[in-house]
CSV table of C-alpha atoms and ligand atoms in Angstrom, one decimal:
chain,number,residue,atom,x,y,z
A,156,MET,CA,0.3,-0.1,0.0
A,157,SER,CA,1.8,3.3,-1.0
A,158,GLU,CA,1.8,6.2,1.0
A,159,THR,CA,1.5,10.0,-0.3
A,160,LEU,CA,4.6,11.7,0.2
A,161,ILE,CA,4.1,14.9,-1.8
A,162,GLU,CA,0.4,16.2,-2.7
A,163,VAL,CA,0.5,19.1,-4.7
A,164,THR,CA,-3.1,21.0,-5.3
A,165,ASP,CA,-4.0,23.7,-7.6
A,166,LEU,CA,-0.7,25.1,-8.0
A,167,LYS,CA,0.0,28.5,-9.9
A,168,ILE,CA,3.3,29.9,-10.5
A,169,HIS,CA,3.5,32.9,-12.5
A,170,PHE,CA,6.3,35.0,-14.1
A,171,PHE,CA,6.2,38.7,-13.7
A,172,THR,CA,8.1,40.4,-16.7
A,173,ASP,CA,7.7,44.0,-18.4
A,174,GLU,CA,6.0,42.1,-21.4
A,175,GLY,CA,3.4,40.7,-19.1
A,176,VAL,CA,2.7,37.8,-17.0
A,177,VAL,CA,3.5,34.6,-17.8
A,178,ARG,CA,1.5,31.4,-16.3
A,179,ALA,CA,4.3,28.8,-16.3
A,180,VAL,CA,2.3,26.7,-13.8
A,181,ASP,CA,-1.6,27.1,-14.2
A,182,GLY,CA,-3.5,24.9,-11.4
A,183,SER,CA,-1.7,21.6,-11.8
A,184,ASP,CA,-2.3,19.0,-9.1
A,185,LEU,CA,0.4,16.4,-8.7
A,186,THR,CA,0.6,12.9,-6.2
A,187,VAL,CA,4.2,11.5,-5.4
A,188,GLU,CA,3.9,8.6,-3.5
A,189,ARG,CA,6.9,7.3,-0.8
A,190,GLY,CA,9.0,4.9,-2.8
A,191,ARG,CA,7.8,5.3,-6.2
A,192,THR,CA,8.8,7.0,-9.2
A,193,LEU,CA,6.8,9.7,-10.9
A,194,SER,CA,7.5,11.0,-14.2
A,195,LEU,CA,6.4,14.5,-15.4
A,196,VAL,CA,6.6,14.5,-19.2
A,197,GLY,CA,5.8,17.3,-21.6
A,198,GLU,CA,7.9,19.3,-24.3
A,199,SER,CA,10.1,22.1,-23.5
A,200,GLY,CA,9.0,24.9,-21.9
A,201,CYS,CA,5.6,23.6,-20.5
A,202,GLY,CA,6.5,24.4,-16.9
A,203,LYS,CA,7.8,20.8,-15.9
A,204,SER,CA,11.1,22.5,-14.1
A,205,VAL,CA,9.3,25.3,-12.7
A,206,ALA,CA,6.5,23.3,-11.1
A,207,CYS,CA,9.5,20.9,-9.5
A,208,ARG,CA,11.7,23.8,-8.3
A,209,SER,CA,8.5,25.1,-6.6
A,210,LEU,CA,8.8,21.7,-4.2
A,211,LEU,CA,12.3,22.9,-2.7
A,212,GLN,CA,11.0,27.0,-3.0
A,213,ILE,CA,14.0,27.7,-5.7
A,214,VAL,CA,11.9,29.1,-8.3
A,215,HIS,CA,13.9,31.8,-10.0
A,216,THR,CA,12.4,35.7,-9.8
A,217,PRO,CA,10.3,37.1,-11.4
A,218,GLY,CA,8.9,34.0,-10.9
A,219,ARG,CA,6.6,33.2,-7.4
A,220,ILE,CA,4.2,30.8,-6.3
A,221,VAL,CA,0.7,32.7,-6.5
A,222,SER,CA,-1.6,30.1,-4.8
A,223,GLY,CA,-2.1,26.2,-4.0
A,224,GLU,CA,-0.7,23.7,-1.8
A,225,ILE,CA,2.6,21.6,-2.0
A,226,LEU,CA,1.6,19.4,1.3
A,227,TYR,CA,4.7,17.4,2.3
A,228,ASN,CA,4.3,14.6,4.5
A,229,ARG,CA,7.0,14.8,6.9
A,230,LYS,CA,8.4,12.1,9.3
A,231,SER,CA,9.1,14.2,12.4
A,232,GLY,CA,12.1,13.3,15.0
A,233,ASN,CA,9.4,10.9,17.2
A,234,GLY,CA,8.3,9.2,13.9
A,235,LEU,CA,5.0,10.9,13.7
A,236,ASP,CA,3.8,12.5,10.2
A,237,GLU,CA,4.1,16.1,10.2
A,238,ILE,CA,2.1,18.3,7.4
A,239,ILE,CA,3.9,21.1,5.9
A,240,ASP,CA,2.8,23.3,3.2
A,241,ILE,CA,6.2,24.3,1.4
A,242,ALA,CA,4.0,26.4,-0.9
A,243,LYS,CA,3.7,28.9,2.2
A,244,LEU,CA,7.2,28.3,3.4
A,245,ASP,CA,9.7,31.3,3.4
A,246,PRO,CA,12.3,30.6,0.5
A,247,LYS,CA,14.8,31.7,2.5
A,248,GLY,CA,13.6,30.4,6.0
A,249,LYS,CA,15.2,27.8,8.3
A,250,GLN,CA,12.4,25.3,7.7
A,251,ILE,CA,13.0,24.9,4.1
A,252,ARG,CA,16.3,25.1,4.1
A,253,ASP,CA,16.4,22.2,6.6
A,254,ILE,CA,14.2,20.1,4.1
A,255,ARG,CA,16.3,21.6,0.7
A,256,GLY,CA,19.1,19.4,0.0
A,257,LYS,CA,18.5,16.7,3.1
A,258,GLU,CA,15.2,15.3,2.9
A,259,ILE,CA,14.3,16.5,-0.7
A,260,SER,CA,17.4,16.5,-3.2
A,261,MET,CA,17.4,17.7,-6.8
A,262,ILE,CA,19.8,17.1,-9.6
A,263,PHE,CA,20.1,19.0,-12.7
A,264,GLN,CA,20.3,18.9,-16.4
A,265,GLU,CA,23.5,20.2,-17.0
A,266,PRO,CA,25.9,19.5,-13.9
A,267,MET,CA,28.4,21.8,-14.9
A,268,THR,CA,26.5,24.7,-14.1
A,269,SER,CA,25.1,23.2,-10.5
A,270,LEU,CA,28.6,22.2,-9.3
A,271,SER,CA,30.9,25.5,-8.3
A,272,PRO,CA,34.2,25.2,-10.7
A,273,MET,CA,35.9,27.1,-7.5
A,274,TYR,CA,35.8,23.8,-5.2
A,275,THR,CA,36.7,20.1,-5.5
A,276,VAL,CA,34.0,17.8,-5.7
A,277,GLY,CA,34.7,16.3,-2.4
A,278,ASN,CA,34.6,20.1,-0.9
A,279,GLN,CA,31.0,20.3,-2.4
A,280,ILE,CA,29.7,16.7,-1.1
A,281,VAL,CA,31.5,17.4,2.1
A,282,GLU,CA,29.6,21.0,2.8
A,283,ASN,CA,26.4,19.3,2.4
A,284,ILE,CA,26.9,16.7,4.4
A,285,LEU,CA,28.0,19.1,7.3
A,286,LEU,CA,25.4,21.3,6.6
A,287,HIS,CA,22.8,18.9,7.4
A,288,THR,CA,24.3,16.4,9.6
A,289,ASP,CA,26.3,16.4,13.2
A,290,LYS,CA,29.0,14.3,11.4
A,291,THR,CA,32.8,15.1,11.9
A,292,LYS,CA,34.6,16.6,8.8
A,293,LYS,CA,36.7,13.4,8.8
A,294,GLU,CA,33.4,11.3,8.7
A,295,ALA,CA,31.9,13.5,6.1
A,296,HIS,CA,35.2,13.1,3.9
A,297,ALA,CA,34.7,9.2,4.1
A,298,LEU,CA,31.0,9.2,3.7
A,299,ALA,CA,31.8,11.3,0.3
A,300,ILE,CA,34.5,8.7,-0.9
A,301,GLU,CA,31.8,5.8,-0.1
A,302,LEU,CA,29.1,7.6,-2.0
A,303,LEU,CA,31.6,8.3,-5.2
A,304,ASP,CA,32.2,4.6,-5.0
A,305,LYS,CA,28.5,3.7,-4.9
A,306,VAL,CA,27.9,5.8,-8.0
A,307,GLY,CA,30.4,3.9,-10.1
A,308,ILE,CA,33.0,6.3,-9.8
A,309,PRO,CA,36.5,4.8,-10.5
A,310,LYS,CA,39.3,5.4,-7.7
A,311,PRO,CA,37.0,7.5,-5.8
A,312,GLY,CA,39.6,8.5,-3.2
A,313,ARG,CA,41.6,10.6,-6.5
A,314,LEU,CA,38.5,11.9,-7.9
A,315,VAL,CA,37.2,13.4,-4.2
A,316,GLU,CA,39.8,15.8,-4.9
A,317,GLU,CA,39.3,17.0,-8.6
A,318,TYR,CA,37.6,20.0,-9.8
A,319,PRO,CA,34.5,19.4,-11.7
A,320,PHE,CA,36.1,20.9,-15.1
A,321,ARG,CA,38.4,18.0,-14.9
A,322,LEU,CA,35.8,15.2,-15.2
A,323,SER,CA,33.5,14.2,-18.2
A,324,GLY,CA,30.1,14.7,-18.2
A,325,GLY,CA,29.0,11.3,-17.1
A,326,MET,CA,31.1,11.5,-14.2
A,327,ARG,CA,30.1,15.1,-13.1
A,328,GLN,CA,26.6,13.5,-13.5
A,329,ARG,CA,27.3,10.7,-11.2
A,330,ALA,CA,29.2,13.3,-8.7
A,331,MET,CA,26.1,15.5,-8.8
A,332,ILE,CA,23.9,12.3,-7.8
A,333,ALA,CA,26.4,11.2,-5.1
A,334,MET,CA,26.0,14.8,-3.8
A,335,ALA,CA,22.0,14.5,-4.0
A,336,LEU,CA,22.0,11.0,-2.1
A,337,SER,CA,24.5,12.1,0.6
A,338,CYS,CA,21.7,12.9,3.0
A,339,ASN,CA,19.7,9.9,2.5
A,340,PRO,CA,16.9,12.1,1.1
A,341,THR,CA,13.3,10.7,1.2
A,342,MET,CA,12.7,12.2,-2.6
A,343,LEU,CA,15.1,12.7,-5.2
A,344,ILE,CA,13.9,15.5,-8.0
A,345,ALA,CA,16.2,14.5,-11.3
A,346,ASP,CA,15.3,17.4,-13.9
A,347,GLU,CA,16.1,15.9,-17.1
A,348,PRO,CA,19.6,14.1,-15.5
A,349,THR,CA,20.7,12.5,-18.9
A,350,THR,CA,19.6,14.7,-21.6
A,351,ALA,CA,23.2,16.2,-22.1
A,352,LEU,CA,24.7,12.5,-22.0
A,353,ASP,CA,25.2,10.1,-24.5
A,354,VAL,CA,23.0,6.9,-25.1
A,355,THR,CA,25.3,4.7,-23.2
A,356,THR,CA,25.8,6.7,-20.3
A,357,GLN,CA,22.4,7.4,-20.1
A,358,ALA,CA,21.4,3.8,-19.6
A,359,ASN,CA,24.0,3.5,-17.1
A,360,ILE,CA,22.6,6.6,-15.1
A,361,LEU,CA,19.4,5.7,-15.3
A,362,ASP,CA,20.3,1.8,-14.0
A,363,LEU,CA,22.5,3.5,-11.3
A,364,MET,CA,19.5,5.7,-10.3
A,365,LEU,CA,16.8,3.1,-10.0
A,366,ASP,CA,19.2,0.9,-8.3
A,367,LEU,CA,19.7,3.5,-5.6
A,368,GLN,CA,16.3,4.0,-5.5
A,369,ARG,CA,15.7,0.5,-4.4
A,370,GLN,CA,18.7,0.7,-1.9
A,371,TYR,CA,17.2,3.9,-0.4
A,372,GLY,CA,13.8,3.4,-0.8
A,373,MET,CA,13.4,7.3,-1.8
A,374,ALA,CA,10.5,8.6,-4.2
A,375,LEU,CA,11.5,9.9,-7.7
A,376,LEU,CA,10.1,12.6,-9.3
A,377,PHE,CA,11.9,12.5,-12.8
A,378,ILE,CA,11.2,15.1,-15.3
A,379,THR,CA,12.0,14.1,-18.8
A,380,HIS,CA,10.5,15.1,-22.5
A,381,ASP,CA,11.7,11.3,-23.4
A,382,LEU,CA,9.3,8.8,-23.5
A,383,GLY,CA,11.6,5.9,-23.9
A,384,VAL,CA,13.2,6.9,-20.4
A,385,VAL,CA,9.2,7.3,-19.2
A,386,ALA,CA,8.7,3.3,-20.2
A,387,GLU,CA,12.1,2.4,-18.7
A,388,ILE,CA,11.6,4.0,-15.2
A,389,ALA,CA,8.6,5.3,-14.1
A,390,ASP,CA,5.5,3.6,-11.9
A,391,ASP,CA,3.1,6.8,-12.2
A,392,VAL,CA,3.2,9.6,-15.1
A,393,ALA,CA,2.0,13.1,-15.1
A,394,VAL,CA,1.5,14.7,-18.9
A,395,MET,CA,2.1,18.4,-18.8
A,396,TYR,CA,1.0,20.8,-21.3
A,397,LEU,CA,1.2,24.8,-21.0
A,398,GLY,CA,1.4,24.6,-17.0
A,399,LYS,CA,-1.4,22.1,-16.9
A,400,ILE,CA,-1.5,18.5,-16.0
A,401,VAL,CA,-3.4,17.3,-18.9
A,402,GLU,CA,-3.5,13.4,-17.9
A,403,LYS,CA,-2.2,11.4,-15.0
A,404,SER,CA,-2.0,7.6,-14.7
A,405,ASP,CA,0.2,4.5,-14.0
A,406,VAL,CA,2.7,4.1,-16.8
A,407,ASP,CA,0.9,1.0,-18.2
A,408,THR,CA,-2.4,3.2,-18.7
A,409,ILE,CA,-0.5,6.0,-20.1
A,410,PHE,CA,1.5,3.6,-22.7
A,411,ASN,CA,-1.5,1.5,-23.6
A,412,ASN,CA,-4.8,3.3,-23.0
A,413,PRO,CA,-3.9,7.2,-23.1
A,414,GLN,CA,-6.9,9.1,-23.5
A,415,HIS,CA,-6.1,12.9,-24.0
A,416,PRO,CA,-5.1,14.0,-27.6
A,417,TYR,CA,-2.2,15.4,-26.6
A,418,THR,CA,-0.6,12.2,-24.7
A,419,GLN,CA,-2.0,10.1,-27.8
A,420,ALA,CA,-0.1,12.7,-30.4
A,421,LEU,CA,3.2,12.3,-28.0
A,422,LEU,CA,3.1,8.8,-27.9
A,423,ARG,CA,2.6,8.6,-32.0
A,424,SER,CA,5.6,11.0,-32.6
A,425,ILE,CA,8.2,8.4,-31.0
A,426,PRO,CA,9.9,6.9,-33.6
A,427,LYS,CA,9.4,3.3,-34.2
A,428,VAL,CA,12.0,0.6,-35.6
A,429,ALA,CA,10.2,-0.6,-38.5
A,430,THR,CA,11.1,-2.7,-41.8
A,431,ARG,CA,9.4,-0.5,-43.9
A,432,ARG,CA,10.4,3.3,-43.9
A,433,GLU,CA,7.8,5.3,-42.2
A,434,GLU,CA,7.4,8.9,-41.8
A,435,LEU,CA,7.3,10.2,-38.4
A,436,ASP,CA,4.0,11.8,-37.2
A,437,PRO,CA,5.0,14.8,-35.5
A,438,ILE,CA,2.6,16.8,-33.3
A,439,LYS,CA,1.7,19.7,-35.6
A,440,GLY,CA,2.1,23.4,-34.7
A,441,MET,CA,4.5,25.0,-32.0
A,442,VAL,CA,4.0,25.4,-28.3
A,443,PRO,CA,2.0,29.1,-28.3
A,444,ASN,CA,4.0,31.9,-27.0
A,445,PRO,CA,3.7,32.3,-23.4
A,446,TYR,CA,2.2,35.5,-23.4
A,447,ARG,CA,-0.3,34.7,-25.6
A,448,ARG,CA,-2.3,31.9,-24.1
A,449,PRO,CA,-5.1,30.2,-26.3
A,450,GLU,CA,-8.6,30.7,-25.0
A,451,GLY,CA,-10.3,27.8,-23.8
A,452,CYS,CA,-8.4,24.2,-24.0
A,453,PRO,CA,-4.7,25.3,-24.5
A,454,PHE,CA,-4.1,22.8,-26.9
A,455,HIS,CA,-7.1,23.3,-29.5
A,456,PRO,CA,-4.9,25.2,-31.9
A,457,ARG,CA,-2.8,21.8,-32.4
A,458,CYS,CA,-5.3,19.3,-31.5
A,459,ALA,CA,-6.8,17.1,-34.5
A,460,LYS,CA,-9.7,16.4,-32.2
A,461,ALA,CA,-11.0,19.9,-31.3
A,462,PHE,CA,-14.3,20.9,-31.9
A,463,SER,CA,-15.9,24.4,-31.6
A,464,GLU,CA,-16.3,24.1,-27.6
A,465,CYS,CA,-12.6,23.8,-27.2
A,466,ARG,CA,-12.1,27.3,-28.6
A,467,THR,CA,-13.9,28.9,-25.6
A,468,ILE,CA,-14.5,26.4,-22.8
A,469,VAL,CA,-11.4,25.6,-20.1
A,470,PRO,CA,-11.5,21.6,-19.4
A,471,SER,CA,-12.0,20.3,-15.9
A,472,VAL,CA,-10.4,17.6,-14.6
A,473,THR,CA,-12.3,14.3,-15.0
A,474,GLN,CA,-12.0,11.0,-13.0
A,475,LEU,CA,-11.6,7.9,-15.9
A,476,GLY,CA,-10.4,5.6,-13.7
A,477,GLU,CA,-9.2,5.1,-9.9
A,478,ASN,CA,-6.0,6.6,-10.8
A,479,HIS,CA,-6.7,7.8,-13.9
A,480,THR,CA,-7.7,11.6,-14.8
A,481,VAL,CA,-7.8,13.6,-17.7
A,482,GLN,CA,-8.5,17.4,-18.5
A,483,CYS,CA,-10.1,17.3,-22.0
A,484,LEU,CA,-14.0,18.3,-23.0
A,485,LEU,CA,-14.2,15.1,-25.0
A,486,TYR,CA,-14.8,13.2,-21.5
A,487,GLU,CA,-17.3,16.4,-20.1
A,488,ASP,CA,-20.9,16.7,-19.8
A,489,LEU,CA,-20.9,20.3,-21.6
A,490,SER,CA,-24.8,21.1,-21.1
A,491,ASP,CA,-23.7,23.2,-17.9
A,492,LYS,CA,-20.7,24.8,-19.0
A,493,LYS,CA,-22.7,25.7,-22.1
A,494,ALA,CA,-25.6,27.3,-20.2
A,495,MET,CA,-23.4,29.3,-17.9
A,496,GLU,CA,-21.5,30.6,-21.2
A,497,GLN,CA,-24.6,31.4,-22.8
A,498,SER,CA,-25.5,33.7,-19.7
A,499,LEU,CA,-22.6,35.5,-19.6
B,195,SF4,FE1,-8.7,18.7,-28.1
B,195,SF4,FE2,-10.9,19.5,-27.2
B,195,SF4,FE3,-9.8,17.7,-25.5
B,195,SF4,FE4,-8.3,20.3,-26.0
B,195,SF4,S1,-10.6,20.0,-25.1
B,195,SF4,S2,-7.6,17.9,-26.3
B,195,SF4,S3,-8.7,20.9,-28.0
B,195,SF4,S4,-10.5,17.8,-27.8
């Protein structure tokens, strides 16, 4: 029986710029279960990374959480559950600093920009351990070497003294994973951690992450636009489009019985190994300009199944199965919404 670790409800994150307001996350719901892997998928610019950064209160300015809840089910020192709304915490306050990097860790797409070039890999891991635990410097240094060994870095005792620029992309990503795991987190957020890597290294890193997840029993929130990766690692999948979660379910349902036209189009666009030459079936059009979001369903300019109401009515969440939700007018009884529209 799984247990909810993070429950995100109606989260809205807006960026206030001179050109206007960008609704990067526009009323999203997400659930992360303890010990399971949730994949958040969607095209670049759909709000995946911003949504995940909000779980650590590290949304860049001029962005900020404008409404919604991020309920974190935290085990306190005496073993009792404590529910904290991360959305309400001060981004610089003690409570989120205790959680960030210790209970919830994050690894980023490009480790070179996340690791400081001024300090050795060992220094950076040791600093995180000293910040969040009561280990001595010597113990933290030994733990850093142990972690580098665990993530498959050869001669970890020597590499711990190296600067990040002396390492290959795959090694830097492994060092980032070691740092993220250094305080035994309950949840690891991985923001496209394998995108910058070649396929062989990518496969190694994915195997490593799944292996470490099993060992540590942590929840994994994995952001990607690669459905091949999703099929390999996810238990549950949330599909995001223009700041909204348009479909959510377990991985088998998403791949075998997708219901939202966007999910169906994403799956159709995966290149197939075929004996005959087949043309790719891309999703038509482009992701809309964030300053000019379409009215009604935000996917309607690109949707092959769009009908007239899609241009004016915003879809609500429809429950299709126990763990399967979709946001599309095809599954709604529109009589009430049409009547409301006519009365305006
Ligand atoms: Fe397509 Fe309409 Fe469903 Fe949007 S609401 S996904 S436009 S059918």
